[in-house]
PDB file of C-alpha atoms in Angstrom:
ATOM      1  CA  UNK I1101       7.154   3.799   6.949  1.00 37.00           C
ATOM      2  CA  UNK I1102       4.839   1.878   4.970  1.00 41.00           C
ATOM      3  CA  UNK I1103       1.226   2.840   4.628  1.00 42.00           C
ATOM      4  CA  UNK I1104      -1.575   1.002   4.043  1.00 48.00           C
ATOM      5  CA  UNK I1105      -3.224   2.395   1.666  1.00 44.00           C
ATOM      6  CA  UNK I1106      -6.908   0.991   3.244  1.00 44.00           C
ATOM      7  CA  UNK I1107      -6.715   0.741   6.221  1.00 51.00           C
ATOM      8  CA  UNK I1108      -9.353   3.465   7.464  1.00 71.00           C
ATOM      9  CA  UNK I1109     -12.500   4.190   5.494  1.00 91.00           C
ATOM     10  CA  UNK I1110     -12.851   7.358   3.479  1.00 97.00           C
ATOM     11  CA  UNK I1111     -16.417   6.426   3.126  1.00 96.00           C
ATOM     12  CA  UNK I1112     -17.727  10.215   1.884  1.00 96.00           C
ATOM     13  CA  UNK I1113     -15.171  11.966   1.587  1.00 98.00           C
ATOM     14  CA  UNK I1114     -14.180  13.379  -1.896  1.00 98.00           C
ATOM     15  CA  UNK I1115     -10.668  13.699  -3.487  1.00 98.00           C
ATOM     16  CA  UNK I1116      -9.449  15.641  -6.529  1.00 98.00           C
ATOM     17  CA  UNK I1117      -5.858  14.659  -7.700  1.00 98.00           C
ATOM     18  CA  UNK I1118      -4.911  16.285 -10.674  1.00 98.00           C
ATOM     19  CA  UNK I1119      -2.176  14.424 -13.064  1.00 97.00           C
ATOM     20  CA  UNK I1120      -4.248  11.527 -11.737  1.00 97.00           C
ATOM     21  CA  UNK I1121      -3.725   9.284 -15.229  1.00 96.00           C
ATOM     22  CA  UNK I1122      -0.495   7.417 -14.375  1.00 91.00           C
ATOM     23  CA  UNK I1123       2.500   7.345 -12.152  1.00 91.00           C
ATOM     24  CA  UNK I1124       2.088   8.532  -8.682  1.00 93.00           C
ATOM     25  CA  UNK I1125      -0.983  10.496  -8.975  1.00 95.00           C
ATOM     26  CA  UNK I1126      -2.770   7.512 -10.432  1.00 95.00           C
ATOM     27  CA  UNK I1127      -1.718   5.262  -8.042  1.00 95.00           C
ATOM     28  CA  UNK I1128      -2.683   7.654  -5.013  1.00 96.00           C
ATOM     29  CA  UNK I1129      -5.867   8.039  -6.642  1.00 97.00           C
ATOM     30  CA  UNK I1130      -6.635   3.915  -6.628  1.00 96.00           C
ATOM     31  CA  UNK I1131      -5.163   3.694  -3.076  1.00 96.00           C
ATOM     32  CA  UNK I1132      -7.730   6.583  -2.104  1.00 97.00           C
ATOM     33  CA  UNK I1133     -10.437   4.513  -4.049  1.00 97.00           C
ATOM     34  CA  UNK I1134      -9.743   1.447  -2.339  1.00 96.00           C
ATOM     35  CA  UNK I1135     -10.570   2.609   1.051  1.00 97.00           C
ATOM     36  CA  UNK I1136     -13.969   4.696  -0.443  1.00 97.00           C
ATOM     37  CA  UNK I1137     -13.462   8.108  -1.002  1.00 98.00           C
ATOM     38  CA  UNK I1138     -14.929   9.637  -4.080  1.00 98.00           C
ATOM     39  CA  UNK I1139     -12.563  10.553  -6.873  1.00 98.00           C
ATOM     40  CA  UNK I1140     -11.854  13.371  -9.257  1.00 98.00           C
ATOM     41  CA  UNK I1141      -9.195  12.354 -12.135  1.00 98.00           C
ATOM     42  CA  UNK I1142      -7.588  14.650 -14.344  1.00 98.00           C
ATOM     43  CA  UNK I1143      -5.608  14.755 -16.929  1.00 98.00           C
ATOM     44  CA  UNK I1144      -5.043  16.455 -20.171  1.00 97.00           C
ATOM     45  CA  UNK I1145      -5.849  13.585 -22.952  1.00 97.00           C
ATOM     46  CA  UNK I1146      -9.549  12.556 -22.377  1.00 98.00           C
ATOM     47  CA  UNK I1147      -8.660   9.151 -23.804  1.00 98.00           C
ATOM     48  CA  UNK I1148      -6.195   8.631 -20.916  1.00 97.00           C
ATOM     49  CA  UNK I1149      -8.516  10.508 -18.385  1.00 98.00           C
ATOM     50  CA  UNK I1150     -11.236   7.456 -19.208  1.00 98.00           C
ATOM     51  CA  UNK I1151      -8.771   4.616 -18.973  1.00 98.00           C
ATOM     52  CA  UNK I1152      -7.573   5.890 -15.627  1.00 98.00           C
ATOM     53  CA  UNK I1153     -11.213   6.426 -14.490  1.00 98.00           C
ATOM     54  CA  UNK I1154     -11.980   2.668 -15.447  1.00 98.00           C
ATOM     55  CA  UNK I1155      -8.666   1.635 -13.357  1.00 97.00           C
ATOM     56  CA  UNK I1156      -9.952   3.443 -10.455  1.00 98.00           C
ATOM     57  CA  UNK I1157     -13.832   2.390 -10.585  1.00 98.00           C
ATOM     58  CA  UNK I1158     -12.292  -1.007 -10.790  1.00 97.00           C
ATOM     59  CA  UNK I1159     -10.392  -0.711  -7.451  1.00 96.00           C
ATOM     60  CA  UNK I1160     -13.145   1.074  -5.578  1.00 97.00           C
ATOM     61  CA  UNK I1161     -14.918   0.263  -2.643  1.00 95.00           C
ATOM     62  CA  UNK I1162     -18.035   2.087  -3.255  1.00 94.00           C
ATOM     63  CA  UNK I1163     -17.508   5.623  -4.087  1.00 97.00           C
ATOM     64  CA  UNK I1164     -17.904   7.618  -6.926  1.00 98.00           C
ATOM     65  CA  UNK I1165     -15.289   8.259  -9.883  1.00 98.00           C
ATOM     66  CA  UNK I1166     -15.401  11.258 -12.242  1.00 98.00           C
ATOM     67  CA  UNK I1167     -12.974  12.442 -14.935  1.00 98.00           C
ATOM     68  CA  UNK I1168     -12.249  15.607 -16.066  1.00 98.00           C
ATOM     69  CA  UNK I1169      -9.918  16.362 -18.893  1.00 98.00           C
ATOM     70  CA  UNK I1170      -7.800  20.195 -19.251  1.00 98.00           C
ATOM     71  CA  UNK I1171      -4.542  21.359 -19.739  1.00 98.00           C
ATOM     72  CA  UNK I1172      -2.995  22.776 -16.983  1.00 98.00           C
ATOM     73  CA  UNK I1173      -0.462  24.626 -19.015  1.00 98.00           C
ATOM     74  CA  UNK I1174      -2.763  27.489 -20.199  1.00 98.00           C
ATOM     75  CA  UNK I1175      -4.778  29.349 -17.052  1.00 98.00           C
ATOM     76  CA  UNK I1176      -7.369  29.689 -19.191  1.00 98.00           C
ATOM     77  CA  UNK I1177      -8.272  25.669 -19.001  1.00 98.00           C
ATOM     78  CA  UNK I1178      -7.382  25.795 -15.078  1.00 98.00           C
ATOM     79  CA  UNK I1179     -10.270  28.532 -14.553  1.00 98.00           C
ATOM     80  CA  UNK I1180     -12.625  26.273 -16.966  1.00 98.00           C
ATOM     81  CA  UNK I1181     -11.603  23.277 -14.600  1.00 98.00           C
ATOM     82  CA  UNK I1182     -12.424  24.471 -11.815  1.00 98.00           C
ATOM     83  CA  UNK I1183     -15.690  25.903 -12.995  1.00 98.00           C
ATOM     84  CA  UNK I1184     -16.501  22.502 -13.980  1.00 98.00           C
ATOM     85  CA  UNK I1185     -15.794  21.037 -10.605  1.00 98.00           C
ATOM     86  CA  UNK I1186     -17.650  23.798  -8.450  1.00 98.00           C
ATOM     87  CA  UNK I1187     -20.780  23.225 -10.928  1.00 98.00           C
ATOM     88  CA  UNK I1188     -20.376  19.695  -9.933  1.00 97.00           C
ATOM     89  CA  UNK I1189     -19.125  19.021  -6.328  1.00 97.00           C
ATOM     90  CA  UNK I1190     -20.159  20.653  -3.275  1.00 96.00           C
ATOM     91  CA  UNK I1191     -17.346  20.166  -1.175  1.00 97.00           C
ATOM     92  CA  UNK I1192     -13.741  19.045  -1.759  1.00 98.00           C
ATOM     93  CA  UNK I1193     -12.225  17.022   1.515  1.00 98.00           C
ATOM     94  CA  UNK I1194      -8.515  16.706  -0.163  1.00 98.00           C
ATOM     95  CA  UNK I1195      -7.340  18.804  -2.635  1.00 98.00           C
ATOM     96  CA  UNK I1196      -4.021  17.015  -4.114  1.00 98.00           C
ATOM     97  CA  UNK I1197      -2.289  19.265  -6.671  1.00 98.00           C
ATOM     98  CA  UNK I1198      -0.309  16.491  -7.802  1.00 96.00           C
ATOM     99  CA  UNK I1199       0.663  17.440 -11.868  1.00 97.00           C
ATOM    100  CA  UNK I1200       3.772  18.134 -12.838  1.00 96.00           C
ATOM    101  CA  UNK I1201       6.089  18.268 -15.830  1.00 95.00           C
ATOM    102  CA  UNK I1202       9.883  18.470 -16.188  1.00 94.00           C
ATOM    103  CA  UNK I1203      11.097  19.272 -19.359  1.00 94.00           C
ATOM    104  CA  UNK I1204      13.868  18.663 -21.805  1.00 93.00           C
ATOM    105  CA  UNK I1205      13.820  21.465 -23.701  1.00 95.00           C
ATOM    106  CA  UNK I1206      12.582  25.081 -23.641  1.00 97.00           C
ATOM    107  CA  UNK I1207       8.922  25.142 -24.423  1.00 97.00           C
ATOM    108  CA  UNK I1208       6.466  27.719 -24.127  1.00 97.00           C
ATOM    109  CA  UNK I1209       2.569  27.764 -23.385  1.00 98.00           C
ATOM    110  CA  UNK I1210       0.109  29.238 -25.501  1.00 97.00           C
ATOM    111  CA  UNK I1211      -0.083  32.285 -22.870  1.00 97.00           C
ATOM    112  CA  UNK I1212       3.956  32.722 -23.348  1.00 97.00           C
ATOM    113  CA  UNK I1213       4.940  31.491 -19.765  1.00 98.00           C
ATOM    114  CA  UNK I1214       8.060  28.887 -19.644  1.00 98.00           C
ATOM    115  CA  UNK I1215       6.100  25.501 -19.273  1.00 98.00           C
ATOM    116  CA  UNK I1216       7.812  23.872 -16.510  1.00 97.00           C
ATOM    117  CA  UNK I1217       6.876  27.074 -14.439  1.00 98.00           C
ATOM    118  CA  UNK I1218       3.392  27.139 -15.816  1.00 98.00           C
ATOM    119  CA  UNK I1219       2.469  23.841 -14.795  1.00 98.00           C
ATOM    120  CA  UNK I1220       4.052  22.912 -11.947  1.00 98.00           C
ATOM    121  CA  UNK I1221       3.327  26.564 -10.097  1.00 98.00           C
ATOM    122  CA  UNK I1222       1.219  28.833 -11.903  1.00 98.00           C
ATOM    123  CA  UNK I1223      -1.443  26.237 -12.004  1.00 98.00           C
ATOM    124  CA  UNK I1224      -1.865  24.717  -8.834  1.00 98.00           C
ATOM    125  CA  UNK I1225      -1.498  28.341  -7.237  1.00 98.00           C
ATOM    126  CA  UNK I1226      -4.346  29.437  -9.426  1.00 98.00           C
ATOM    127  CA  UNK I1227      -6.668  26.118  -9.369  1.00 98.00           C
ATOM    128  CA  UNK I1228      -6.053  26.553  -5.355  1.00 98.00           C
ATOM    129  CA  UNK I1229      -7.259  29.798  -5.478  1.00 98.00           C
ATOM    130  CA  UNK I1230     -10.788  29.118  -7.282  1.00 98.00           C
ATOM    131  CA  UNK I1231     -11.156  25.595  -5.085  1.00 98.00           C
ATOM    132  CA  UNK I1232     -10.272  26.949  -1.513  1.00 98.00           C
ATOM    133  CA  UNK I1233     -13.750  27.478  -0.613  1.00 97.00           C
ATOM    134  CA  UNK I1234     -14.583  24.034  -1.381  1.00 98.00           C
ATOM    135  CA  UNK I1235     -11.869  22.806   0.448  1.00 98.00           C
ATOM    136  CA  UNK I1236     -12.334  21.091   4.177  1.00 98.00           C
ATOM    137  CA  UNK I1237      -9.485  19.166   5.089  1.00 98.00           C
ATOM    138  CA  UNK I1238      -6.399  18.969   3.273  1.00 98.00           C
ATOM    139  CA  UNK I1239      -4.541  20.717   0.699  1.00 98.00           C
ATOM    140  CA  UNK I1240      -1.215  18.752  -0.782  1.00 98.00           C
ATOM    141  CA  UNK I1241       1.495  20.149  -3.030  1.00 98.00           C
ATOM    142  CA  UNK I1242       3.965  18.323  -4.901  1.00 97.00           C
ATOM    143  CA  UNK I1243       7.308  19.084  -4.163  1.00 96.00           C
ATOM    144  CA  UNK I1244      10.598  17.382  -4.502  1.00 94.00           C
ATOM    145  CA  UNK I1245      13.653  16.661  -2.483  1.00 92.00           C
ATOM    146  CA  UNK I1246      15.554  18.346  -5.960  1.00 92.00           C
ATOM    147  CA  UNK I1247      14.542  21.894  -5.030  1.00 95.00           C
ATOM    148  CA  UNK I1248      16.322  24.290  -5.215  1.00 96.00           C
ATOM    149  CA  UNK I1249      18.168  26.596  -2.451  1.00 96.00           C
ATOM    150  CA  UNK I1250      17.167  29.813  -3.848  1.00 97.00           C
ATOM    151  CA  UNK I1251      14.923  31.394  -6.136  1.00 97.00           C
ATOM    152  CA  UNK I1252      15.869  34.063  -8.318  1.00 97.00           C
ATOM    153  CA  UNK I1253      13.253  36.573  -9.455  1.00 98.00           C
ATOM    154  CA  UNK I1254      14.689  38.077 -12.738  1.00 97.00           C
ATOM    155  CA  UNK I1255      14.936  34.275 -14.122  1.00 96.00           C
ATOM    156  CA  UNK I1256      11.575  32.454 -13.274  1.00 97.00           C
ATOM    157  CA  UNK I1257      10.984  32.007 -16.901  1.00 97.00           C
ATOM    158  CA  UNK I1258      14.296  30.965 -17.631  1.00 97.00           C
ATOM    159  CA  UNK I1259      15.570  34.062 -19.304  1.00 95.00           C
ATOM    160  CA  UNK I1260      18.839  33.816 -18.480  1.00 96.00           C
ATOM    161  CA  UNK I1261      19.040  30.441 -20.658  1.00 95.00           C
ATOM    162  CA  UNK I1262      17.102  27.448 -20.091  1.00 96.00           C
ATOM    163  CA  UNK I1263      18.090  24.383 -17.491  1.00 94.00           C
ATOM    164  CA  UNK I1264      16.266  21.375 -17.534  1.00 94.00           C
ATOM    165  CA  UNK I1265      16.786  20.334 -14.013  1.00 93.00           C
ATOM    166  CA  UNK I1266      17.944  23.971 -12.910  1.00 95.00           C
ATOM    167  CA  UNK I1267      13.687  24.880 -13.983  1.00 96.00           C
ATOM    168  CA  UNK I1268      12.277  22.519 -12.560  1.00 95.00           C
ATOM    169  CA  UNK I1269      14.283  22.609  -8.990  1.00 96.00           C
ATOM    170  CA  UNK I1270      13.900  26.211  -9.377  1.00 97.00           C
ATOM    171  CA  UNK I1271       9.292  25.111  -9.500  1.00 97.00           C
ATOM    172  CA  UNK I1272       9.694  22.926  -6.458  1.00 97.00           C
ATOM    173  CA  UNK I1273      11.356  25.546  -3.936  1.00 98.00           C
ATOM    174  CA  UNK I1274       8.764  27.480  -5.396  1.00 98.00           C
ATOM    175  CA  UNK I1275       6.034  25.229  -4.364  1.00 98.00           C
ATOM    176  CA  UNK I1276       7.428  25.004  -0.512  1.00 98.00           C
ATOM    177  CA  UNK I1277       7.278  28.734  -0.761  1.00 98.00           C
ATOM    178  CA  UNK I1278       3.854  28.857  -1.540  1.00 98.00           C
ATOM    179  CA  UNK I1279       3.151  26.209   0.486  1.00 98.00           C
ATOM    180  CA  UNK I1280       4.330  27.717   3.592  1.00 98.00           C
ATOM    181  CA  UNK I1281       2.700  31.254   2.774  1.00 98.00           C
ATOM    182  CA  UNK I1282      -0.508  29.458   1.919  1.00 98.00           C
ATOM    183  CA  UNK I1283      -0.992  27.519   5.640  1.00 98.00           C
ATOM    184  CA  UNK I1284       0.344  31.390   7.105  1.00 98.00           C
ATOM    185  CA  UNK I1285      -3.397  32.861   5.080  1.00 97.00           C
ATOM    186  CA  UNK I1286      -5.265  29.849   6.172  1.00 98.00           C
ATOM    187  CA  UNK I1287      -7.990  30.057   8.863  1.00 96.00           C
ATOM    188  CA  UNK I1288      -7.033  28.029  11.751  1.00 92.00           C
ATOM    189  CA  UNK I1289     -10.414  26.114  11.516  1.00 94.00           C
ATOM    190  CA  UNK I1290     -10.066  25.717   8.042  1.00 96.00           C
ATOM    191  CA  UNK I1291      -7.975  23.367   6.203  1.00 98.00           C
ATOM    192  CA  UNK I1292      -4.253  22.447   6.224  1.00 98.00           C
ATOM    193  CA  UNK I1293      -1.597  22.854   3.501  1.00 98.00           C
ATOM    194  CA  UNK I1294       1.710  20.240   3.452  1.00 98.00           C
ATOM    195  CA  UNK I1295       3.440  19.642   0.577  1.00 98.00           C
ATOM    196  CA  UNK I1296       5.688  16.272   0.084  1.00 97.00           C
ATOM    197  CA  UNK I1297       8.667  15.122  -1.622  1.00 94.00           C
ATOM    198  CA  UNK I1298       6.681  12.282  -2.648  1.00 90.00           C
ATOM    199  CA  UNK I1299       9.624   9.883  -3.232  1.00 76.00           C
ATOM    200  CA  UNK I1300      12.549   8.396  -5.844  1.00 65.00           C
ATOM    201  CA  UNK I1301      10.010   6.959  -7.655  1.00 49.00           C
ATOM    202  CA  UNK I1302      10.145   5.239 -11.344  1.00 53.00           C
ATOM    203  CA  UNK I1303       7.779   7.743 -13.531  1.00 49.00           C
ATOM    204  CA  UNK I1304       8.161   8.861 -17.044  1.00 56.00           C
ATOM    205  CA  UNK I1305       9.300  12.150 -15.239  1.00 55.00           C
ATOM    206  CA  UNK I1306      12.130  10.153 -12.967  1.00 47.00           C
ATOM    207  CA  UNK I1307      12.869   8.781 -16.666  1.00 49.00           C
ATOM    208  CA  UNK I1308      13.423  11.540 -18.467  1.00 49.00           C
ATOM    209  CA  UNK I1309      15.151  13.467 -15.694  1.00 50.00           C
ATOM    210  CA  UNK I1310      17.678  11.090 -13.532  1.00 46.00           C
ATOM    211  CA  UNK I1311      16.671   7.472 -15.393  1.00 49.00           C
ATOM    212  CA  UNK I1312      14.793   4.576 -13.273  1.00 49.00           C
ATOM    213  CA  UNK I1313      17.221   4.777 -10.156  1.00 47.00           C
ATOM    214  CA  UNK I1314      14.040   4.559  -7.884  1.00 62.00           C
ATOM    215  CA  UNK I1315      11.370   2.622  -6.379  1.00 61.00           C
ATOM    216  CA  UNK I1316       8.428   1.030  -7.765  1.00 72.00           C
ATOM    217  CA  UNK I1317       5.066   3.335  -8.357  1.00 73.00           C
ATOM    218  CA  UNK I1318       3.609   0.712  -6.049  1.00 75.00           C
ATOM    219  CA  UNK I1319       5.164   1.460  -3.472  1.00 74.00           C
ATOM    220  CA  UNK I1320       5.151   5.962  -3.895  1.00 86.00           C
ATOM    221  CA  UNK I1321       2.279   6.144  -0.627  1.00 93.00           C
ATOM    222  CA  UNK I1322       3.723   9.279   0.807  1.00 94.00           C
ATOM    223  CA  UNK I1323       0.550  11.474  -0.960  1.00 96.00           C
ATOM    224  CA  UNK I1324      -1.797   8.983   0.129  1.00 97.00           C
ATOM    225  CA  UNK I1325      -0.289   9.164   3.563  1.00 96.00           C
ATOM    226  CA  UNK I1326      -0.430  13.488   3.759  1.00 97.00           C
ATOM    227  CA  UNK I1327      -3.746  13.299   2.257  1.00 97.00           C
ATOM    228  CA  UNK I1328      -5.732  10.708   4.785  1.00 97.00           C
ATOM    229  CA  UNK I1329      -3.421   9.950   7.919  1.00 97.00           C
ATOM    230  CA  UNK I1330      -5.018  10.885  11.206  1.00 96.00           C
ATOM    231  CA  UNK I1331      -1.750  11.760  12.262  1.00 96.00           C
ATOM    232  CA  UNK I1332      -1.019  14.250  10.291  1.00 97.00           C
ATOM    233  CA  UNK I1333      -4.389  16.158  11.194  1.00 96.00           C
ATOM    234  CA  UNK I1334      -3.919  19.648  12.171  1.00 95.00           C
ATOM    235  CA  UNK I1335      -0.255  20.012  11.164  1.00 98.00           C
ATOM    236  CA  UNK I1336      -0.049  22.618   8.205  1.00 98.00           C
ATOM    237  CA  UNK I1337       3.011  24.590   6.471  1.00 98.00           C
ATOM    238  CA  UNK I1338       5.333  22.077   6.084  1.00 98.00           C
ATOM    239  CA  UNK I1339       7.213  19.786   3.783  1.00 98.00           C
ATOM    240  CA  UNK I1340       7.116  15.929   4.187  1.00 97.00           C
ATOM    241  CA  UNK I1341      10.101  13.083   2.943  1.00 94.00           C
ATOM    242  CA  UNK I1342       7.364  10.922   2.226  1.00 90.00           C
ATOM    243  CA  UNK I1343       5.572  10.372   5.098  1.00 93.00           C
ATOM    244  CA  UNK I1344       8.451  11.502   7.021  1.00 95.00           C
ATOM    245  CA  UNK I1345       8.517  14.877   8.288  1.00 97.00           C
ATOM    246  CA  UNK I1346      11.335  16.449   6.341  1.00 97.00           C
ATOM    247  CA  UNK I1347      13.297  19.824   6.414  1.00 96.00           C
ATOM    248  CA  UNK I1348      12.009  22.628   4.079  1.00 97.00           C
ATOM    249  CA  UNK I1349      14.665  24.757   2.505  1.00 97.00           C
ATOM    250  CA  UNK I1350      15.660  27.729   4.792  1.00 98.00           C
ATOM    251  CA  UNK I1351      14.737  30.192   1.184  1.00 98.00           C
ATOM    252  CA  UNK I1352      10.804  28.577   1.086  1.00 98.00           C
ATOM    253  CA  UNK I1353      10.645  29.921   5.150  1.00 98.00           C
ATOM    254  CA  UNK I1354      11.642  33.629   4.098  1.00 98.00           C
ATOM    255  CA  UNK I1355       8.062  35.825   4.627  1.00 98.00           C
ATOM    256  CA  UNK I1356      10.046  38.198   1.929  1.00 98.00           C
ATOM    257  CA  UNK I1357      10.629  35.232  -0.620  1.00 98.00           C
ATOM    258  CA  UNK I1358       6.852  33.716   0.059  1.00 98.00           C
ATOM    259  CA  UNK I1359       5.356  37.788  -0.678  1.00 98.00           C
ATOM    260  CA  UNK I1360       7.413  38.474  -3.474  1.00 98.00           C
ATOM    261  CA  UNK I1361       6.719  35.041  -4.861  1.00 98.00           C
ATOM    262  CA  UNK I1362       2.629  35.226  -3.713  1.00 98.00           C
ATOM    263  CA  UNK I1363       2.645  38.673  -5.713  1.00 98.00           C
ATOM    264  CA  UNK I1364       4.407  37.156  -8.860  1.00 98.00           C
ATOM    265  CA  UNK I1365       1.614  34.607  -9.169  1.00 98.00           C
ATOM    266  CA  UNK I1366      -0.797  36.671  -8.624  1.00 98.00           C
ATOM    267  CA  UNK I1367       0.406  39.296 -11.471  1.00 98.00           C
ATOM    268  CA  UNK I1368       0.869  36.341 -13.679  1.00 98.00           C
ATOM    269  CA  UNK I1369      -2.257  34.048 -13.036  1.00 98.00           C
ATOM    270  CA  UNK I1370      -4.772  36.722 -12.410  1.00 98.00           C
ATOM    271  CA  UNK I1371      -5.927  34.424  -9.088  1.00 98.00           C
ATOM    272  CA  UNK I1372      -7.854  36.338  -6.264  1.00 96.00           C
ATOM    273  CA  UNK I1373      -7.677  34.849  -3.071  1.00 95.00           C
ATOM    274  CA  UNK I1374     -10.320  34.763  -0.814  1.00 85.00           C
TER     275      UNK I1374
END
């Protein structure tokens, strides 16, 4: 299903996609920008964060573009983040946790969590947390059709020996998990939760991980779609092919898994939920 990326107006309504400074994220961000919605970029190398922010004003139709520039590896940058936002933004329509890593080698953050783990779950669980009440719409997680079938608790930081591909399958069940017991806590006048397989797409993380089997950035609109389609209104807790509705794993459904998991996060981030 192809979607076109303006063909409603988003005239008002304001977007924060983190990991917004290339591949998919930057090109949901311009497709967002095209129809009118407001954007917040972010990356982690203010010199990129500026050239993406100049990519996006230049698409625009009308709205505004800020950039913001922290590392979402240490929680300490996350909470400064979304400080920054709440002292500048009233309201968040879309929240689009959209950064992610996948990494060759074992590598650990400053705070001494595995960084695969830190970045693509620690921090969008916390940066959720401290954004929710901003939040009106839409909240959209990054997952992948390479999760894994099963999570196991004594190994989230790789202790039992590092795996490129086995950590970061190992993130992405862990994001439908938390996906699913985040649209469970949400009010059912508040906003939704989905997250997306967002496609075989050719990134620098495709790259590293499988090679450029996949399809053009151009054509990745599956987080536009779960972010802005009127037909996706109202649905929450589940995971998306694109903008296909797909099958989550049967592990991510488990109310044991998403508790234990919600708990983890919470030990390890220091997020409290409102």
């Amino acid at each position: 299903m192809k979607v076109e990326a303006h063909s409603q107006s988003l005239k008002g309504l304001t977007y924060l996609v983190t990991g917004s400074t290339d591949g998919i994220g930057q090109h949901t961000a311009i497709n967002l920008a095209k129809a009118g919605g407001n954007l917040i970029i972010h990356g982690r190398s203010q010199q990129r964060v500026d050239a993406s922010c100049k990519r996006v004003r230049e698409a625009a139709a009308g709205g505004w573009v800020k950039g913001f520039t922290y590392d979402l590896s240490c929680m300490q940058s996350v909470q400064g983040f979304a400080a920054a936002v709440r002292q500048d933004v009233p309201t968040l329509n879309v929240l689009l946790n959209n950064a992610g890593v996948f990494e060759q080698r074992m590598s650990k953050t400053g705070e001494g969590f595995e960084m695969v783990w830190a970045v693509n779950v620690m921090a969008p669980f916390l940066l959720t947390s401290l954004l929710l009440d901003l939040v009106t719409d839409r909240i959209v997680n990054v997952s992948s059709i390479s999760a894994g079938s099963s999570i196991d608790f004594s190994n989230l930081q790789q202790e039992k020996g590092f795996s490129s591909h086995g950590s970061y399958s190992l993130s992405k069940l862990a994001m439908m998990a938390f996906t699913a017991k985040l649209a469970k806590r949400l009010p059912r006048d508040g906003p939704t939760a989905n997250c997306l397989d967002p496609g075989t797409v050719n990134t620098k993380m495709l790259e590293a991980g499988w090679g450029m089997c996949g399809m053009p950035v151009a054509l990745a609109d599956g987080e536009t779609f779960l972010a802005t389609d009127p037909s996706v209104k109202g649905t929450s807790g589940e995971y998306f092919n694109g903008s296909r509705l797909g099958a989550m794993r049967g592990e991510a459904r488990k109310t044991k898994v998403q508790d234990r998991l919600w708990s983890v996060l919470e030990q390890q981030t220091g997020a409290v939920w409102p």
